[in-house]
CSV table of C-alpha atoms and ligand atoms in Angstrom, one decimal:
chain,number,residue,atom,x,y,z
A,292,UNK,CA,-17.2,5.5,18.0
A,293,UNK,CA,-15.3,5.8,14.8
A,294,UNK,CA,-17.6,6.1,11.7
A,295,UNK,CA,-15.6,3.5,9.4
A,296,UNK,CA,-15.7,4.2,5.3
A,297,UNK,CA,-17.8,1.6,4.4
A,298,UNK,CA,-18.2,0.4,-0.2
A,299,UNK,CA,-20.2,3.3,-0.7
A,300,UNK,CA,-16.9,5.4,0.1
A,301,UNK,CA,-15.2,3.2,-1.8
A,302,UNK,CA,-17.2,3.9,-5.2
A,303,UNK,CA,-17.4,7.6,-4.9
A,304,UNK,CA,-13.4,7.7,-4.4
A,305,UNK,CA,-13.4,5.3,-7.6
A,306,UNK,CA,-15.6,8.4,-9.2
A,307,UNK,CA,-13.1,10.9,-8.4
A,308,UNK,CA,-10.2,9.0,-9.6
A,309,UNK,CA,-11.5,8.6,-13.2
A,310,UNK,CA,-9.5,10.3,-15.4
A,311,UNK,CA,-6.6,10.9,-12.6
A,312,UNK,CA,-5.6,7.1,-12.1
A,313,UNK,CA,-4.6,4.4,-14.2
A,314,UNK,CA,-6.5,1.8,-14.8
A,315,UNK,CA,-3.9,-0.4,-13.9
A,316,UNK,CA,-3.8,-4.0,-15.9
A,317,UNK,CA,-4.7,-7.3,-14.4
A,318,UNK,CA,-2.3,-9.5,-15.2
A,319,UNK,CA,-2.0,-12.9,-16.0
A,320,UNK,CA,0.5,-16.0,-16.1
A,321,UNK,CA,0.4,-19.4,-17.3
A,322,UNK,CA,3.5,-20.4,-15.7
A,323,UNK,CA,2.1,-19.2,-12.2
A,324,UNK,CA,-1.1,-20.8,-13.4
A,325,UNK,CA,0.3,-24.3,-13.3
A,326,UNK,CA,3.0,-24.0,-11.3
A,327,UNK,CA,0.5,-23.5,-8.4
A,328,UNK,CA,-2.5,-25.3,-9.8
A,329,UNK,CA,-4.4,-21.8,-9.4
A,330,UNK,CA,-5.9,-19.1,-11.8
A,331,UNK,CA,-3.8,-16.0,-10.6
A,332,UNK,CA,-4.9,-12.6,-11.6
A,333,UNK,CA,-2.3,-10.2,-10.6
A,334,UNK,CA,-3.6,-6.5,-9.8
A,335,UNK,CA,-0.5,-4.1,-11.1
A,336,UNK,CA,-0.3,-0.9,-9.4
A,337,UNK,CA,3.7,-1.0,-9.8
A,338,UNK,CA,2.5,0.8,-12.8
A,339,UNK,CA,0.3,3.0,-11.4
A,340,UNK,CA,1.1,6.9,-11.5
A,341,UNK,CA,4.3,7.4,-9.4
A,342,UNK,CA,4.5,3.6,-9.1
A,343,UNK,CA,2.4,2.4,-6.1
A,344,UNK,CA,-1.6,2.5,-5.1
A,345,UNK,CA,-0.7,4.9,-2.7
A,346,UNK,CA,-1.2,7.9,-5.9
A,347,UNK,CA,-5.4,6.3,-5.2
A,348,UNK,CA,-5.9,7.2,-1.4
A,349,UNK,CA,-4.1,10.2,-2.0
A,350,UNK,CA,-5.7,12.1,-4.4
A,351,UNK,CA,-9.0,10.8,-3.4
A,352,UNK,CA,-8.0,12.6,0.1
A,353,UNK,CA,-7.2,16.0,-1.7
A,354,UNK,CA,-10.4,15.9,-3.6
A,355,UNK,CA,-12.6,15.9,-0.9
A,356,UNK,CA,-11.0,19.3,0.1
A,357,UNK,CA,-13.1,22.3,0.5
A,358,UNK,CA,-12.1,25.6,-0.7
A,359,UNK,CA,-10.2,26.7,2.0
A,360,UNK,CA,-8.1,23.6,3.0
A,361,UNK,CA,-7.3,23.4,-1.5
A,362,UNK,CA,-5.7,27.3,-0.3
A,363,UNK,CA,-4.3,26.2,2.2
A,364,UNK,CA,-2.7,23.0,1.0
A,365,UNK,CA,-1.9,19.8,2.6
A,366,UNK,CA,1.1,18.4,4.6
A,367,UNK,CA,2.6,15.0,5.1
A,368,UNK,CA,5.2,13.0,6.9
A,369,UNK,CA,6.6,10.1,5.0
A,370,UNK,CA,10.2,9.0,2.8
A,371,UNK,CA,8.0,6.2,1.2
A,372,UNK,CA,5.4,6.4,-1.5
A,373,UNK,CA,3.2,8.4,0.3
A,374,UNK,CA,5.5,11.3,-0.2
A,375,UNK,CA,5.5,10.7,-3.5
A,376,UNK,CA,1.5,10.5,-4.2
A,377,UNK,CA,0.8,13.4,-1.9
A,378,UNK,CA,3.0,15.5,-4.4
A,379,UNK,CA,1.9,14.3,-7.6
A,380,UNK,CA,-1.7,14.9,-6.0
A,381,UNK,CA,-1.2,18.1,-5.0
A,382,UNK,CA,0.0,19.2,-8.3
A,383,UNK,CA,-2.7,17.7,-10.3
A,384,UNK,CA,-5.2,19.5,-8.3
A,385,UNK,CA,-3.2,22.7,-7.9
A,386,UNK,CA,-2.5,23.1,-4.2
A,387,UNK,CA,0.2,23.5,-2.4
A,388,UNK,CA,1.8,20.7,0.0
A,389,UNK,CA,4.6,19.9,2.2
A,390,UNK,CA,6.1,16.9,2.9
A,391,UNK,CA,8.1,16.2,6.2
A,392,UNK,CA,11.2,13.9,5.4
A,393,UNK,CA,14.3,12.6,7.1
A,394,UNK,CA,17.7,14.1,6.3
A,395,UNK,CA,18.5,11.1,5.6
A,396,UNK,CA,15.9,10.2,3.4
A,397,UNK,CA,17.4,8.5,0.2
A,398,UNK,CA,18.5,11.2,-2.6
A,399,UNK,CA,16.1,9.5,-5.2
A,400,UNK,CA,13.1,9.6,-3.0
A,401,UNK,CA,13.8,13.7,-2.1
A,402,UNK,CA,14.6,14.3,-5.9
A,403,UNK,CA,11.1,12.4,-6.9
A,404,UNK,CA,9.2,14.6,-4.1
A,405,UNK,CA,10.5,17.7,-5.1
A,406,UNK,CA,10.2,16.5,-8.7
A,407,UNK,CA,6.8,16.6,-8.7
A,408,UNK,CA,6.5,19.5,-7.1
A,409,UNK,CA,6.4,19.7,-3.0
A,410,UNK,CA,8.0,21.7,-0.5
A,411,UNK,CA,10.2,19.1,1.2
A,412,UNK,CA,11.0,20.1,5.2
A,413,UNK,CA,13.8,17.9,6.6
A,414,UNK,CA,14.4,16.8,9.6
A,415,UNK,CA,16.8,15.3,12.5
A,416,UNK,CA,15.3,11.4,12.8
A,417,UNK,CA,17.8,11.6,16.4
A,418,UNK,CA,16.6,14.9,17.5
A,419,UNK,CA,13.2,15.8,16.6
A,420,UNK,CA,9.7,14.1,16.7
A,421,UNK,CA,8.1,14.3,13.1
A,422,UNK,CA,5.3,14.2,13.9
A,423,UNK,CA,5.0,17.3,16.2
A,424,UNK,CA,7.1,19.1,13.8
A,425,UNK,CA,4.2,18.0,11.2
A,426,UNK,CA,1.7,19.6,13.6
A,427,UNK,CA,3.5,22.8,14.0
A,428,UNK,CA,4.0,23.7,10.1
A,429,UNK,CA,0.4,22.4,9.8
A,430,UNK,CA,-1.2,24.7,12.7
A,431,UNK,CA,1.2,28.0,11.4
A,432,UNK,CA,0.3,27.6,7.4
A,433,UNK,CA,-3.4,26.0,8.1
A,434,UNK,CA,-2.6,23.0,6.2
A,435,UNK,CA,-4.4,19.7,6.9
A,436,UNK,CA,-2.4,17.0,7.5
A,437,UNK,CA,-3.0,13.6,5.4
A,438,UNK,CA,-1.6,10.3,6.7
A,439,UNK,CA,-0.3,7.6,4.6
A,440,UNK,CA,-2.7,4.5,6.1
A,441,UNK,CA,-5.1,5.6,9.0
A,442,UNK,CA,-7.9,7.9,7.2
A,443,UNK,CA,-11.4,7.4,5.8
A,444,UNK,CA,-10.7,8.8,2.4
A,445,UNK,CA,-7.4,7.1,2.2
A,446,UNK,CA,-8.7,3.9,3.0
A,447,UNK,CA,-11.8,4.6,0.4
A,448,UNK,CA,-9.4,5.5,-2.4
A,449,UNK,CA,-6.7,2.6,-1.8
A,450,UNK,CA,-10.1,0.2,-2.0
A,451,UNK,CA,-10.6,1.5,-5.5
A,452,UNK,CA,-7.8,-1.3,-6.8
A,453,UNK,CA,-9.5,-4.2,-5.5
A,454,UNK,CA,-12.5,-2.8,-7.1
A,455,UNK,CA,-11.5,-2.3,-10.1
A,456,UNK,CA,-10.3,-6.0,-10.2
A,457,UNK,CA,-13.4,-7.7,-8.6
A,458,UNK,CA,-14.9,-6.0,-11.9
A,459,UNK,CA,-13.0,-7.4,-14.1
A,460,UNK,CA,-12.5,-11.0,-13.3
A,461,UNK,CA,-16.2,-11.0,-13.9
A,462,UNK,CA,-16.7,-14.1,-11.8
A,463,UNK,CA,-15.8,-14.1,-8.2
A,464,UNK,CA,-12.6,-14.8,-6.9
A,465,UNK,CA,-12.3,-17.6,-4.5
A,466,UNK,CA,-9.5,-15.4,-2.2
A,467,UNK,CA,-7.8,-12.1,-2.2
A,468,UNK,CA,-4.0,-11.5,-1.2
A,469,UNK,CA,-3.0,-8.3,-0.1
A,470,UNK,CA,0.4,-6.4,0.8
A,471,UNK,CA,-0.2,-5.3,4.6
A,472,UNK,CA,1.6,-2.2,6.3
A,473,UNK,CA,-0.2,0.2,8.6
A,474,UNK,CA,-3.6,-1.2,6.3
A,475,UNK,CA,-5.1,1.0,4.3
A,476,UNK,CA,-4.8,-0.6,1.1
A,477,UNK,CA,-6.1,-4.0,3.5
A,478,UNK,CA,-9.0,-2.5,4.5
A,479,UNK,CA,-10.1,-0.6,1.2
A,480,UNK,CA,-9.8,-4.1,-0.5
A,481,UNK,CA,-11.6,-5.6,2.2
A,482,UNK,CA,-14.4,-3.2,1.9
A,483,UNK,CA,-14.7,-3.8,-1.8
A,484,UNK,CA,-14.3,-7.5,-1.6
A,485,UNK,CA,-17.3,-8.2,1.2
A,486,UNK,CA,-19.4,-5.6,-0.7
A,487,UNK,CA,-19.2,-7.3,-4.1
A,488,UNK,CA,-17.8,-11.1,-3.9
A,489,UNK,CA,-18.9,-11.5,0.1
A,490,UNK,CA,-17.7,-15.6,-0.2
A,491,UNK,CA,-14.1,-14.3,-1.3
A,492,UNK,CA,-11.3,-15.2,1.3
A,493,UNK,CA,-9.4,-11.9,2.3
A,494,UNK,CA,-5.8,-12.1,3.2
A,495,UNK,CA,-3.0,-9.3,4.3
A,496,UNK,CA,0.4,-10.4,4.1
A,497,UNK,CA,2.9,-9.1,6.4
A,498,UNK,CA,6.8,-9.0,6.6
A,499,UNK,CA,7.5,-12.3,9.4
A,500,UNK,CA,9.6,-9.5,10.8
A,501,UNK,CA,7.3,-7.2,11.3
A,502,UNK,CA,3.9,-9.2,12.7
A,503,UNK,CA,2.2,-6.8,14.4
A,504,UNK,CA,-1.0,-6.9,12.4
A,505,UNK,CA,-1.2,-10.7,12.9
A,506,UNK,CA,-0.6,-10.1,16.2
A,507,UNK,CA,-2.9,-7.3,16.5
A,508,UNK,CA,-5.8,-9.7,15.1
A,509,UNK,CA,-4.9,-12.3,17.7
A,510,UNK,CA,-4.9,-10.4,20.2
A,511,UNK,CA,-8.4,-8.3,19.2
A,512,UNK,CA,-6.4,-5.1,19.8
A,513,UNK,CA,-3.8,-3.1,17.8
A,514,UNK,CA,-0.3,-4.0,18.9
A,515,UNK,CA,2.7,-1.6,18.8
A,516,UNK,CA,6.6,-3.4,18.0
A,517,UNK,CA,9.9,-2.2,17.2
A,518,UNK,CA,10.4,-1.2,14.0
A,519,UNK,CA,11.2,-4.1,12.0
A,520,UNK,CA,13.8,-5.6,10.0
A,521,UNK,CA,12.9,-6.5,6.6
A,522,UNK,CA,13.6,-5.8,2.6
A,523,UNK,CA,10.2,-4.7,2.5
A,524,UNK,CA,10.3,-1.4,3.9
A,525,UNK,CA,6.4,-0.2,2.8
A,526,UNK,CA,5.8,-2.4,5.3
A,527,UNK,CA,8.1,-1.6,8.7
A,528,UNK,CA,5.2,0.2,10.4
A,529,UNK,CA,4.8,-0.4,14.1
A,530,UNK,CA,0.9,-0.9,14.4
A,531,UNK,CA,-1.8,-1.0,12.4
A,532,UNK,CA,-4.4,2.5,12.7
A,533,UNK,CA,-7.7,2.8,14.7
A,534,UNK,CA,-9.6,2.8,11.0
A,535,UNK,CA,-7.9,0.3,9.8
A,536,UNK,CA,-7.7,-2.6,12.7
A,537,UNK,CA,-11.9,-1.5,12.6
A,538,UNK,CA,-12.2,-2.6,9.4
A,539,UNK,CA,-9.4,-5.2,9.3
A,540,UNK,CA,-10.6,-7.5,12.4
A,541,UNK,CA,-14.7,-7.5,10.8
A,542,UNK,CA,-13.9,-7.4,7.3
A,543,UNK,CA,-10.5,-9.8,6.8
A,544,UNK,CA,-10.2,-13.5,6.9
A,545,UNK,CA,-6.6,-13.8,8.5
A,546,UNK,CA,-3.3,-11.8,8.2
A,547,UNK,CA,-0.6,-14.0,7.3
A,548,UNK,CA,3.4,-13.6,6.7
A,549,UNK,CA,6.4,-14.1,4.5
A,550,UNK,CA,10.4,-14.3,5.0
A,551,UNK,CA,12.7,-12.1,2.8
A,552,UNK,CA,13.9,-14.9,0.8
A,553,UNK,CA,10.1,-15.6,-0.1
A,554,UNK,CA,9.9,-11.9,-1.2
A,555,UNK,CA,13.4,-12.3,-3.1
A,556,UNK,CA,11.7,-15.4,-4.6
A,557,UNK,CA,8.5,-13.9,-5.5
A,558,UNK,CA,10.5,-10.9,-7.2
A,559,UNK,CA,12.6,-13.1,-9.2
A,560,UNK,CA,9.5,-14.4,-10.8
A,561,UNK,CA,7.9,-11.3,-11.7
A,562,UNK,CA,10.8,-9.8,-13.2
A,563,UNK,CA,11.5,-13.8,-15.1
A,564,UNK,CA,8.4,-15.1,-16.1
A,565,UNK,CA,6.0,-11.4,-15.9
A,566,UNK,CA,8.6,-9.3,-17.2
A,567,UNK,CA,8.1,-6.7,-14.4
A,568,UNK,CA,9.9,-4.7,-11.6
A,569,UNK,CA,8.0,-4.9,-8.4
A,570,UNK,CA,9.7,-3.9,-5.0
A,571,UNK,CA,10.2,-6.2,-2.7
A,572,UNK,CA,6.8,-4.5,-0.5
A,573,UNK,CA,4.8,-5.3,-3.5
A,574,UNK,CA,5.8,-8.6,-3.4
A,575,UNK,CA,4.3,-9.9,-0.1
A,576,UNK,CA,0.9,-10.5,-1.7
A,577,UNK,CA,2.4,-13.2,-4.5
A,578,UNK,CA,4.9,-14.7,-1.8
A,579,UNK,CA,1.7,-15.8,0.3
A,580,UNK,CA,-0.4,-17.1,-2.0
A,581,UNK,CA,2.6,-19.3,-3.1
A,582,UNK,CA,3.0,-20.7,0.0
A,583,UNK,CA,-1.0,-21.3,0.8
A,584,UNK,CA,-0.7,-24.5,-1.1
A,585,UNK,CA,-3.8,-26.6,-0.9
A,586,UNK,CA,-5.8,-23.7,0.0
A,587,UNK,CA,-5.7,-22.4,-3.5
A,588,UNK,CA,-5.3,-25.6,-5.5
A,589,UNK,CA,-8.0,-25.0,-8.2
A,590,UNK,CA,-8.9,-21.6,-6.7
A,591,UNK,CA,-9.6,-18.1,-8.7
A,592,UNK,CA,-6.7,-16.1,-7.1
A,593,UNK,CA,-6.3,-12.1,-6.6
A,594,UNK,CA,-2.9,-10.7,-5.8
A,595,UNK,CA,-2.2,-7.2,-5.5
A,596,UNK,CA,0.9,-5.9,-6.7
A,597,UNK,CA,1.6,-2.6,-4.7
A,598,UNK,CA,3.9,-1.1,-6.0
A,599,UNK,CA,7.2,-1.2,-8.3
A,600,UNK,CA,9.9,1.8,-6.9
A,601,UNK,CA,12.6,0.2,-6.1
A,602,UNK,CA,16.4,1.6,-6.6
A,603,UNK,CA,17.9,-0.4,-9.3
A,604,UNK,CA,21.7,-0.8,-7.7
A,605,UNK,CA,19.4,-2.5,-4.7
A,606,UNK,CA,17.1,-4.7,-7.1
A,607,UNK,CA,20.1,-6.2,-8.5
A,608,UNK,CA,22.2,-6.9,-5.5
A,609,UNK,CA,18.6,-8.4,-4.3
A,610,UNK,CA,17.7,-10.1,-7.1
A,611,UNK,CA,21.8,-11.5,-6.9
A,612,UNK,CA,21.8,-12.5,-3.2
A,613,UNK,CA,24.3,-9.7,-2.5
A,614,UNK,CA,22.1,-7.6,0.0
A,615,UNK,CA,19.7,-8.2,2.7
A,616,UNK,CA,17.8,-6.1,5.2
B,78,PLP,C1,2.5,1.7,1.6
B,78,PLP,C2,2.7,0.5,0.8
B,78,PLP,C3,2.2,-0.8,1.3
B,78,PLP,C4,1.5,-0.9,2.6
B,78,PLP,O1,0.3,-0.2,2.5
B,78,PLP,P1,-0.6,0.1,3.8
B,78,PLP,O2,-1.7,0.8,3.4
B,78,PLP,O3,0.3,0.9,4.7
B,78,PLP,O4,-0.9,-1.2,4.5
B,78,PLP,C5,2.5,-1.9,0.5
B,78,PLP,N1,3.2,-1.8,-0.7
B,78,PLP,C6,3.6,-0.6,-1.1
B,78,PLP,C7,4.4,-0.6,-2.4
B,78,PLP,C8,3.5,0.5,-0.4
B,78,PLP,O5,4.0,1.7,-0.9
């Protein structure tokens, strides 16, 4: 049996994150407001450190490290944000860390990695498997490896964002909308929302391309697809992990999903009406609860917006209608 992170976890990562995270702001927006006939309060982790909740699971991994594994240092796979928090982690707490990338990884995303820091080892996407290349460098240089989704303190730290909201909407929100992948930032919101506001509806939002959680849910086992086609591409994961379907199928209300021209739309009005950049990931959340209609008429709304790195040629020509997936 897999021994699930549970709210306790999810306070002690919020512990270990003071002082290392932003407290990102909750937003607000009277135009959403009564457009939607809902009271919105938008979670912002597009201006988290690095730009995504993905800096909160983490660091909250690396800090649990005992001496030997902080020597060692840790290793990941990943050309997302994962890459990206595990480096800016890793620095912060001194240790060294590789991450496992694509050749073809875009030239921003390597840049940002080694940016902050990490050893970057490429990779033939036709040739090799990552993954037992990960578990090579990992076994020869002791490192531990950290996944971007499927772990208990990943899961624990990601949690820490709907915390942090719950708290300060004071009182309880009626539902909960949150950008679904592989689900760990699902489940850690899940685990804060049935601790503190039990009533609260819980929704993950997937790309309609990429349905394998909602299928996974149906089903009551995880699913494995293709990797999908979509614009939000924190969310082309194949299947959801063994920690995460755990918590997801006790602790979520449904998993529900939105086209790319939804997420176009929902982008368009964060960057109008809020002001902000949010990638087209981080956009899922929002495009949902749009589309919920009567079930949030008069309803106290979370969203969580993930996460805000998007390269700006890309924004534009989406914002424009010039690109798709
Ligand atoms: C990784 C990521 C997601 C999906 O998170 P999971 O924990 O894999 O479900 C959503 N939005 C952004 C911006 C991300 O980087």
């Amino acid at each position: 049996m897999l021994q699930l992170p549970t709210y306790d976890d999810v306070f002690a990562a919020a512990k270990r994150l003071e002082g290392h995270a932003h407290r990102t702001p909750v937003l607000r927006s009277t135009t959403a407001d009564e457009r939607w006939g809902a009271q919105f309060f938008f979670k912002c982790e597009n201006f988290q450190r690095m730009g995504a909740f993905k800096f909160r699971g983490a660091f909250n991994a690396l800090s649990k490290f005992d001496a030997a594994q902080r020597k060692a240092g840790a290793i990941a796979f990943s050309s997302g944000n994962h890459a990206q928090a595990m480096a800016l982690a890793a620095r912060i707490l001194g240790m060294p860390v590789v991450i496992v990338m694509p050749y073809d990884a875009p030239a921003a995303k390597l840049a940002a990695t080694r940016g902050y820091g990490a050893e970057v080892v490429q990779y033939d996407r036709f040739k090799e498997d990552r993954e037992a290349l990960t578990r090579r460098i990992a076994a020869e240089r002791g490192m531990t490896l950290i996944p971007p989704y499927d772990h208990p303190d990943v899961i624990a730290g990601q949690g820490t964002a709907a915390m942090e909201l719950i708290l300060e909407t004071g009182r309880p929100l009626d539902a909960l909308y949150v950008c679904l992948g592989g689900g760990g930032l699902t489940s850690g919101c899940a685990l804060a929302a049935r601790a503190l506001i039990p009533q609260c509806r819980v929704y993950g939002v997937e790309p309609e391309a990429g349905n394998d959680g909602q299928q996974s849910l149906r089903k009551g086992e995880i699913v494995h697809i293709d990797t999908p086609k979509t614009i939000a591409d924190g969310a082309q994961t194949q299947h959801l992990g063994q920690y995460t379907f755990g918590i997801i199928k006790r602790d979520v209300t449904d998993i529900v999903t939105v086209s790319d021209a939804q997420l176009v739309e929902a982008m368009r009005f964060y960057a109008e009406r809020m002001k902000m950049v949010v990638e087209p990931t981080g956009c899922l959340a929002f495009a949902a609860a749009c589309a919920a209609g009567d079930a949030i008429r008069g309803k106290r709304v979370g969203v969580i917006v993930s996460g805000g790195n998007v390269d700006m040629a890309r924004y534009g020509a989406l914002l424009s209608g010039a690109a798709a997936a």
